PDB file of C-alpha atoms and ligand atoms in Angstrom:
ATOM      1  CA  UNK A   1     137.084  24.846 -70.587  1.00  0.00           C
ATOM      2  CA  UNK A   2     140.246  25.569 -72.573  1.00  0.00           C
ATOM      3  CA  UNK A   3     139.912  25.273 -76.330  1.00  0.00           C
ATOM      4  CA  UNK A   4     141.478  22.282 -78.087  1.00  0.00           C
ATOM      5  CA  UNK A   5     143.868  22.872 -80.980  1.00  0.00           C
ATOM      6  CA  UNK A   6     144.926  21.009 -84.105  1.00  0.00           C
ATOM      7  CA  UNK A   7     148.125  20.030 -82.260  1.00  0.00           C
ATOM      8  CA  UNK A   8     145.991  18.015 -79.798  1.00  0.00           C
ATOM      9  CA  UNK A   9     143.338  16.108 -81.766  1.00  0.00           C
ATOM     10  CA  UNK A  10     140.137  15.152 -79.959  1.00  0.00           C
ATOM     11  CA  UNK A  11     137.604  12.412 -80.661  1.00  0.00           C
ATOM     12  CA  UNK A  12     134.380  13.168 -82.487  1.00  0.00           C
ATOM     13  CA  UNK A  13     132.424  12.500 -79.269  1.00  0.00           C
ATOM     14  CA  UNK A  14     134.623  14.981 -77.439  1.00  0.00           C
ATOM     15  CA  UNK A  15     134.103  17.588 -80.168  1.00  0.00           C
ATOM     16  CA  UNK A  16     130.327  17.060 -79.971  1.00  0.00           C
ATOM     17  CA  UNK A  17     130.431  17.387 -76.178  1.00  0.00           C
ATOM     18  CA  UNK A  18     132.575  20.517 -76.181  1.00  0.00           C
ATOM     19  CA  UNK A  19     130.820  22.340 -79.039  1.00  0.00           C
ATOM     20  CA  UNK A  20     129.177  25.580 -77.980  1.00  0.00           C
ATOM     21  CA  UNK A  21     127.533  28.469 -79.739  1.00  0.00           C
ATOM     22  CA  UNK A  22     130.069  31.224 -79.087  1.00  0.00           C
ATOM     23  CA  UNK A  23     129.244  34.900 -78.676  1.00  0.00           C
ATOM     24  CA  UNK A  24     131.462  36.424 -75.989  1.00  0.00           C
ATOM     25  CA  UNK A  25     134.657  34.364 -75.992  1.00  0.00           C
ATOM     26  CA  UNK A  26     136.298  35.447 -79.274  1.00  0.00           C
ATOM     27  CA  UNK A  27     139.899  36.597 -78.763  1.00  0.00           C
ATOM     28  CA  UNK A  28     139.778  39.005 -81.711  1.00  0.00           C
ATOM     29  CA  UNK A  29     142.611  37.171 -83.480  1.00  0.00           C
ATOM     30  CA  UNK A  30     141.948  36.123 -87.081  1.00  0.00           C
ATOM     31  CA  UNK A  31     141.349  32.505 -88.050  1.00  0.00           C
ATOM     32  CA  UNK A  32     144.570  31.387 -89.767  1.00  0.00           C
ATOM     33  CA  UNK A  33     143.867  30.706 -93.463  1.00  0.00           C
ATOM     34  CA  UNK A  34     145.006  27.042 -93.390  1.00  0.00           C
ATOM     35  CA  UNK A  35     142.670  26.405 -90.428  1.00  0.00           C
ATOM     36  CA  UNK A  36     139.794  28.119 -92.218  1.00  0.00           C
ATOM     37  CA  UNK A  37     140.494  25.983 -95.265  1.00  0.00           C
ATOM     38  CA  UNK A  38     140.464  22.757 -93.197  1.00  0.00           C
ATOM     39  CA  UNK A  39     137.180  23.703 -91.548  1.00  0.00           C
ATOM     40  CA  UNK A  40     135.546  24.538 -94.878  1.00  0.00           C
ATOM     41  CA  UNK A  41     136.878  21.314 -96.393  1.00  0.00           C
ATOM     42  CA  UNK A  42     135.216  19.409 -93.529  1.00  0.00           C
ATOM     43  CA  UNK A  43     131.968  21.258 -94.294  1.00  0.00           C
ATOM     44  CA  UNK A  44     132.305  20.358 -97.951  1.00  0.00           C
ATOM     45  CA  UNK A  45     132.618  16.658 -97.052  1.00  0.00           C
ATOM     46  CA  UNK A  46     129.051  16.559 -95.703  1.00  0.00           C
ATOM     47  CA  UNK A  47     126.511  14.127 -97.095  1.00  0.00           C
ATOM     48  CA  UNK A  48     123.957  15.643 -99.484  1.00  0.00           C
ATOM     49  CA  UNK A  49     120.805  14.482-101.212  1.00  0.00           C
ATOM     50  CA  UNK A  50     121.623  13.177-104.699  1.00  0.00           C
ATOM     51  CA  UNK A  51     125.242  14.233-103.949  1.00  0.00           C
ATOM     52  CA  UNK A  52     124.154  17.735-104.972  1.00  0.00           C
ATOM     53  CA  UNK A  53     126.452  19.598-102.542  1.00  0.00           C
ATOM     54  CA  UNK A  54     124.016  22.530-102.594  1.00  0.00           C
ATOM     55  CA  UNK A  55     126.107  24.798-100.333  1.00  0.00           C
ATOM     56  CA  UNK A  56     128.557  27.673-100.881  1.00  0.00           C
ATOM     57  CA  UNK A  57     130.554  29.605 -98.313  1.00  0.00           C
ATOM     58  CA  UNK A  58     131.116  33.365 -98.470  1.00  0.00           C
ATOM     59  CA  UNK A  59     133.894  34.639 -96.196  1.00  0.00           C
ATOM     60  CA  UNK A  60     133.459  38.175 -94.888  1.00  0.00           C
ATOM     61  CA  UNK A  61     136.354  39.840 -93.056  1.00  0.00           C
ATOM     62  CA  UNK A  62     136.354  43.501 -94.116  1.00  0.00           C
ATOM     63  CA  UNK A  63     135.720  45.463 -90.872  1.00  0.00           C
ATOM     64  CA  UNK A  64     133.274  47.889 -92.511  1.00  0.00           C
ATOM     65  CA  UNK A  65     131.235  44.950 -93.890  1.00  0.00           C
ATOM     66  CA  UNK A  66     131.177  43.249 -90.465  1.00  0.00           C
ATOM     67  CA  UNK A  67     130.061  46.539 -88.897  1.00  0.00           C
ATOM     68  CA  UNK A  68     127.282  46.985 -91.461  1.00  0.00           C
ATOM     69  CA  UNK A  69     125.886  43.516 -90.827  1.00  0.00           C
ATOM     70  CA  UNK A  70     126.229  43.960 -87.039  1.00  0.00           C
ATOM     71  CA  UNK A  71     124.175  47.164 -87.303  1.00  0.00           C
ATOM     72  CA  UNK A  72     121.408  45.303 -89.139  1.00  0.00           C
ATOM     73  CA  UNK A  73     121.441  42.536 -86.513  1.00  0.00           C
ATOM     74  CA  UNK A  74     121.296  45.095 -83.668  1.00  0.00           C
ATOM     75  CA  UNK A  75     118.112  46.501 -85.199  1.00  0.00           C
ATOM     76  CA  UNK A  76     116.542  43.056 -85.467  1.00  0.00           C
ATOM     77  CA  UNK A  77     117.554  42.294 -81.886  1.00  0.00           C
ATOM     78  CA  UNK A  78     115.848  45.482 -80.673  1.00  0.00           C
ATOM     79  CA  UNK A  79     112.722  44.557 -82.596  1.00  0.00           C
ATOM     80  CA  UNK A  80     112.654  41.083 -80.991  1.00  0.00           C
ATOM     81  CA  UNK A  81     113.227  42.553 -77.519  1.00  0.00           C
ATOM     82  CA  UNK A  82     110.328  44.959 -78.040  1.00  0.00           C
ATOM     83  CA  UNK A  83     108.053  42.027 -78.961  1.00  0.00           C
ATOM     84  CA  UNK A  84     108.672  40.220 -75.645  1.00  0.00           C
ATOM     85  CA  UNK A  85     106.501  40.342 -72.538  1.00  0.00           C
ATOM     86  CA  UNK A  86     108.267  42.361 -69.769  1.00  0.00           C
ATOM     87  CA  UNK A  87     109.574  39.370 -67.780  1.00  0.00           C
ATOM     88  CA  UNK A  88     111.018  37.628 -70.837  1.00  0.00           C
ATOM     89  CA  UNK A  89     112.524  40.931 -71.990  1.00  0.00           C
ATOM     90  CA  UNK A  90     114.312  41.220 -68.659  1.00  0.00           C
ATOM     91  CA  UNK A  91     115.754  37.708 -69.086  1.00  0.00           C
ATOM     92  CA  UNK A  92     116.738  38.471 -72.688  1.00  0.00           C
ATOM     93  CA  UNK A  93     118.450  41.832 -72.054  1.00  0.00           C
ATOM     94  CA  UNK A  94     121.848  40.536 -70.791  1.00  0.00           C
ATOM     95  CA  UNK A  95     122.065  37.771 -73.410  1.00  0.00           C
ATOM     96  CA  UNK A  96     124.592  38.441 -76.152  1.00  0.00           C
ATOM     97  CA  UNK A  97     123.263  37.095 -79.466  1.00  0.00           C
ATOM     98  CA  UNK A  98     126.223  37.647 -81.785  1.00  0.00           C
ATOM     99  CA  UNK A  99     129.966  38.251 -81.977  1.00  0.00           C
ATOM    100  CA  UNK A 100     130.063  39.554 -85.535  1.00  0.00           C
ATOM    101  CA  UNK A 101     132.806  42.170 -85.143  1.00  0.00           C
ATOM    102  CA  UNK A 102     134.746  40.506 -82.324  1.00  0.00           C
ATOM    103  CA  UNK A 103     135.119  37.222 -84.213  1.00  0.00           C
ATOM    104  CA  UNK A 104     136.682  38.977 -87.208  1.00  0.00           C
ATOM    105  CA  UNK A 105     135.270  36.460 -89.674  1.00  0.00           C
ATOM    106  CA  UNK A 106     131.758  35.843 -90.915  1.00  0.00           C
ATOM    107  CA  UNK A 107     130.973  32.742 -92.971  1.00  0.00           C
ATOM    108  CA  UNK A 108     127.686  32.989 -94.825  1.00  0.00           C
ATOM    109  CA  UNK A 109     126.422  29.590 -95.899  1.00  0.00           C
ATOM    110  CA  UNK A 110     124.127  29.564 -98.907  1.00  0.00           C
ATOM    111  CA  UNK A 111     121.738  26.954-100.250  1.00  0.00           C
ATOM    112  CA  UNK A 112     121.203  26.559-103.976  1.00  0.00           C
ATOM    113  CA  UNK A 113     118.059  24.477-104.702  1.00  0.00           C
ATOM    114  CA  UNK A 114     118.938  24.386-108.421  1.00  0.00           C
ATOM    115  CA  UNK A 115     122.236  22.578-107.902  1.00  0.00           C
ATOM    116  CA  UNK A 116     121.919  19.097-109.368  1.00  0.00           C
ATOM    117  CA  UNK A 117     119.326  20.078-111.981  1.00  0.00           C
ATOM    118  CA  UNK A 118     115.657  19.078-112.082  1.00  0.00           C
ATOM    119  CA  UNK A 119     115.954  15.345-111.246  1.00  0.00           C
ATOM    120  CA  UNK A 120     117.655  15.147-107.898  1.00  0.00           C
ATOM    121  CA  UNK A 121     117.830  11.565-106.674  1.00  0.00           C
ATOM    122  CA  UNK A 122     116.091  11.485-103.283  1.00  0.00           C
ATOM    123  CA  UNK A 123     114.742  15.046-103.348  1.00  0.00           C
ATOM    124  CA  UNK A 124     111.843  14.219-105.669  1.00  0.00           C
ATOM    125  CA  UNK A 125     109.797  13.113-102.643  1.00  0.00           C
ATOM    126  CA  UNK A 126     111.089  15.393 -99.874  1.00  0.00           C
ATOM    127  CA  UNK A 127     111.968  18.881-101.128  1.00  0.00           C
ATOM    128  CA  UNK A 128     113.495  19.888 -97.771  1.00  0.00           C
ATOM    129  CA  UNK A 129     116.273  17.313 -98.093  1.00  0.00           C
ATOM    130  CA  UNK A 130     118.235  19.898-100.107  1.00  0.00           C
ATOM    131  CA  UNK A 131     118.121  22.321 -97.199  1.00  0.00           C
ATOM    132  CA  UNK A 132     118.878  19.527 -94.726  1.00  0.00           C
ATOM    133  CA  UNK A 133     122.055  18.799 -96.719  1.00  0.00           C
ATOM    134  CA  UNK A 134     123.319  22.370 -96.432  1.00  0.00           C
ATOM    135  CA  UNK A 135     122.660  22.301 -92.684  1.00  0.00           C
ATOM    136  CA  UNK A 136     124.719  19.111 -92.365  1.00  0.00           C
ATOM    137  CA  UNK A 137     127.622  21.006 -93.932  1.00  0.00           C
ATOM    138  CA  UNK A 138     127.225  23.587 -91.164  1.00  0.00           C
ATOM    139  CA  UNK A 139     127.342  20.926 -88.471  1.00  0.00           C
ATOM    140  CA  UNK A 140     130.513  19.437 -90.014  1.00  0.00           C
ATOM    141  CA  UNK A 141     132.027  22.917 -90.034  1.00  0.00           C
ATOM    142  CA  UNK A 142     131.042  23.532 -86.416  1.00  0.00           C
ATOM    143  CA  UNK A 143     132.547  20.278 -85.116  1.00  0.00           C
ATOM    144  CA  UNK A 144     135.747  20.665 -87.158  1.00  0.00           C
ATOM    145  CA  UNK A 145     136.051  24.165 -85.719  1.00  0.00           C
ATOM    146  CA  UNK A 146     135.885  22.770 -82.169  1.00  0.00           C
ATOM    147  CA  UNK A 147     138.723  20.389 -83.001  1.00  0.00           C
ATOM    148  CA  UNK A 148     140.754  23.358 -84.285  1.00  0.00           C
ATOM    149  CA  UNK A 149     140.136  25.578 -81.239  1.00  0.00           C
ATOM    150  CA  UNK A 150     137.902  27.874 -83.292  1.00  0.00           C
ATOM    151  CA  UNK A 151     134.589  29.099 -81.919  1.00  0.00           C
ATOM    152  CA  UNK A 152     131.469  29.350 -84.065  1.00  0.00           C
ATOM    153  CA  UNK A 153     128.399  31.449 -83.349  1.00  0.00           C
ATOM    154  CA  UNK A 154     125.311  31.065 -85.535  1.00  0.00           C
ATOM    155  CA  UNK A 155     123.482  34.362 -86.069  1.00  0.00           C
ATOM    156  CA  UNK A 156     119.925  34.326 -87.377  1.00  0.00           C
ATOM    157  CA  UNK A 157     118.705  37.793 -86.316  1.00  0.00           C
ATOM    158  CA  UNK A 158     118.567  39.129 -89.884  1.00  0.00           C
ATOM    159  CA  UNK A 159     116.200  39.585 -92.782  1.00  0.00           C
ATOM    160  CA  UNK A 160     117.009  37.002 -95.416  1.00  0.00           C
ATOM    161  CA  UNK A 161     116.550  39.553 -98.235  1.00  0.00           C
ATOM    162  CA  UNK A 162     119.058  41.898 -96.574  1.00  0.00           C
ATOM    163  CA  UNK A 163     121.691  39.175 -96.273  1.00  0.00           C
ATOM    164  CA  UNK A 164     121.071  37.978 -99.848  1.00  0.00           C
ATOM    165  CA  UNK A 165     121.714  41.498-101.183  1.00  0.00           C
ATOM    166  CA  UNK A 166     124.675  41.920 -98.814  1.00  0.00           C
ATOM    167  CA  UNK A 167     126.520  38.952-100.340  1.00  0.00           C
ATOM    168  CA  UNK A 168     125.156  39.312-103.879  1.00  0.00           C
ATOM    169  CA  UNK A 169     123.079  36.103-103.830  1.00  0.00           C
ATOM    170  CA  UNK A 170     120.295  35.942-106.390  1.00  0.00           C
ATOM    171  CA  UNK A 171     117.089  33.884-106.072  1.00  0.00           C
ATOM    172  CA  UNK A 172     116.618  30.989-105.788  1.00  0.00           C
ATOM    173  CA  UNK A 173     119.940  30.882-103.876  1.00  0.00           C
ATOM    174  CA  UNK A 174     119.259  31.522-100.166  1.00  0.00           C
ATOM    175  CA  UNK A 175     121.666  32.574 -97.418  1.00  0.00           C
ATOM    176  CA  UNK A 176     120.831  30.172 -94.600  1.00  0.00           C
ATOM    177  CA  UNK A 177     123.320  31.118 -91.886  1.00  0.00           C
ATOM    178  CA  UNK A 178     125.799  33.729 -90.765  1.00  0.00           C
ATOM    179  CA  UNK A 179     128.491  31.982 -88.741  1.00  0.00           C
ATOM    180  CA  UNK A 180     130.878  34.062 -86.627  1.00  0.00           C
ATOM    181  CA  UNK A 181     134.234  32.267 -86.573  1.00  0.00           C
ATOM    182  CA  UNK A 182     137.358  32.985 -84.577  1.00  0.00           C
ATOM    183  CA  UNK A 183     139.857  31.743 -81.994  1.00  0.00           C
ATOM    184  CA  UNK A 184     138.384  31.646 -78.485  1.00  0.00           C
ATOM    185  CA  UNK A 185     139.660  32.010 -74.942  1.00  0.00           C
ATOM    186  CA  UNK A 186     137.470  29.113 -73.824  1.00  0.00           C
ATOM    187  CA  UNK A 187     134.317  27.191 -74.627  1.00  0.00           C
ATOM    188  CA  UNK A 188     131.618  27.420 -71.962  1.00  0.00           C
ATOM    189  CA  UNK A 189     130.515  24.163 -70.286  1.00  0.00           C
ATOM    190  CA  UNK A 190     126.859  25.219 -70.333  1.00  0.00           C
ATOM    191  CA  UNK A 191     124.977  26.809 -73.257  1.00  0.00           C
ATOM    192  CA  UNK A 192     124.545  30.572 -72.815  1.00  0.00           C
ATOM    193  CA  UNK A 193     120.752  30.368 -73.063  1.00  0.00           C
ATOM    194  CA  UNK A 194     120.771  27.916 -70.154  1.00  0.00           C
ATOM    195  CA  UNK A 195     123.262  29.976 -68.101  1.00  0.00           C
ATOM    196  CA  UNK A 196     121.130  33.085 -68.563  1.00  0.00           C
ATOM    197  CA  UNK A 197     117.861  31.325 -67.698  1.00  0.00           C
ATOM    198  CA  UNK A 198     116.274  31.532 -71.163  1.00  0.00           C
ATOM    199  CA  UNK A 199     115.861  27.816 -71.884  1.00  0.00           C
ATOM    200  CA  UNK A 200     117.615  24.664 -70.654  1.00  0.00           C
ATOM    201  CA  UNK A 201     118.534  21.486 -72.496  1.00  0.00           C
ATOM    202  CA  UNK A 202     116.048  18.644 -72.036  1.00  0.00           C
ATOM    203  CA  UNK A 203     117.158  15.153 -70.995  1.00  0.00           C
ATOM    204  CA  UNK A 204     117.955  12.783 -73.857  1.00  0.00           C
ATOM    205  CA  UNK A 205     115.430  10.301 -72.389  1.00  0.00           C
ATOM    206  CA  UNK A 206     112.683  12.804 -73.299  1.00  0.00           C
ATOM    207  CA  UNK A 207     113.785  12.730 -76.936  1.00  0.00           C
ATOM    208  CA  UNK A 208     113.980   8.947 -77.428  1.00  0.00           C
ATOM    209  CA  UNK A 209     110.816   7.044 -78.347  1.00  0.00           C
ATOM    210  CA  UNK A 210     110.095   3.453 -79.289  1.00  0.00           C
ATOM    211  CA  UNK A 211     107.753   2.408 -82.077  1.00  0.00           C
ATOM    212  CA  UNK A 212     105.620   5.578 -81.843  1.00  0.00           C
ATOM    213  CA  UNK A 213     106.146   9.246 -80.997  1.00  0.00           C
ATOM    214  CA  UNK A 214     104.245   9.765 -77.769  1.00  0.00           C
TER     215      UNK A 214
HETATM  216  C1  FMN B   1     119.568  27.497 -86.691  1.00  0.00           C
HETATM  217  C2  FMN B   1     120.190  28.168 -85.501  1.00  0.00           C
HETATM  218  C3  FMN B   1     120.106  29.549 -85.354  1.00  0.00           C
HETATM  219  C4  FMN B   1     120.674  30.186 -84.247  1.00  0.00           C
HETATM  220  N1  FMN B   1     120.624  31.558 -84.143  1.00  0.00           N
HETATM  221  C5  FMN B   1     121.229  32.166 -83.099  1.00  0.00           C
HETATM  222  C6  FMN B   1     121.265  33.588 -83.002  1.00  0.00           C
HETATM  223  O1  FMN B   1     120.779  34.329 -83.854  1.00  0.00           O
HETATM  224  N2  FMN B   1     121.886  34.131 -81.944  1.00  0.00           N
HETATM  225  C7  FMN B   1     122.445  33.366 -80.967  1.00  0.00           C
HETATM  226  O2  FMN B   1     122.987  33.921 -80.020  1.00  0.00           O
HETATM  227  N3  FMN B   1     122.444  32.017 -81.036  1.00  0.00           N
HETATM  228  C8  FMN B   1     121.865  31.416 -82.093  1.00  0.00           C
HETATM  229  N4  FMN B   1     121.882  30.048 -82.175  1.00  0.00           N
HETATM  230  C9  FMN B   1     122.575  29.257 -81.122  1.00  0.00           C
HETATM  231  C10 FMN B   1     121.608  28.603 -80.160  1.00  0.00           C
HETATM  232  O3  FMN B   1     121.071  29.554 -79.286  1.00  0.00           O
HETATM  233  C11 FMN B   1     122.390  27.529 -79.389  1.00  0.00           C
HETATM  234  O4  FMN B   1     122.805  26.548 -80.301  1.00  0.00           O
HETATM  235  C12 FMN B   1     121.562  26.862 -78.288  1.00  0.00           C
HETATM  236  O5  FMN B   1     121.209  27.801 -77.332  1.00  0.00           O
HETATM  237  C13 FMN B   1     122.315  25.711 -77.620  1.00  0.00           C
HETATM  238  O6  FMN B   1     123.577  26.163 -77.168  1.00  0.00           O
HETATM  239  P1  FMN B   1     124.915  25.457 -77.640  1.00  0.00           P
HETATM  240  O7  FMN B   1     124.957  25.562 -79.173  1.00  0.00           O
HETATM  241  O8  FMN B   1     126.029  26.233 -76.996  1.00  0.00           O
HETATM  242  O9  FMN B   1     124.847  24.041 -77.222  1.00  0.00           O
HETATM  243  C14 FMN B   1     121.328  29.413 -83.269  1.00  0.00           C
HETATM  244  C15 FMN B   1     121.427  28.017 -83.421  1.00  0.00           C
HETATM  245  C16 FMN B   1     120.874  27.399 -84.524  1.00  0.00           C
HETATM  246  C17 FMN B   1     121.019  25.913 -84.680  1.00  0.00           C
END
């Protein structure tokens, strides 16, 4: 499917439908700065518990820094592959799990649990709501990127401590995602993990329940 662009706006339902996790379709062109700014502004408009806005975004574009992180991810990928039973390893082998260098831009999203001070309205009962808020910013970013013709690929094959040091984040701030971002040739119709036989989407009817979860 050809990528949309800001010249041809699409509905939010269309953006949700077209969104893919991108690994192999980056063109190698940089994300234009105004587009990057619009996408990050959309992320920053996410809802957050107690209006804490506990996220920050670190943009990484220096080729040597992208290469260093890609090397770390390659090691973690190899470790995961080695942990798999032979048949699963065979299925996993052709699956690309990142486009760190090809995308040209990494966006590390961080979560700061201290933002908002000690009395966060709404987080006093459910601590995780802070983290949920930062993840909502990521989803906003991802959908805005679709509307702009920018692909996003979420990479989680890393040690959190490594990524924290890499971006200079100090506890309790946590890096929670590395997002590859860049213009794409196309967005696949079907998720890669489904196309490569790893795991398929389940029908929405399986996810909807009435009155009780059963
Ligand atoms: C929290 C999170 C972490 C993910 N980590 C990775 C990853 O490390 N490598 C990868 O290739 N895809 C990663 N993905 C993408 C998922 O594999 C992808 O979303 C899923 O297969 C469905 O495909 P779709 O996003 O194209 O619909 C991650 C997605 C999420 C939400």
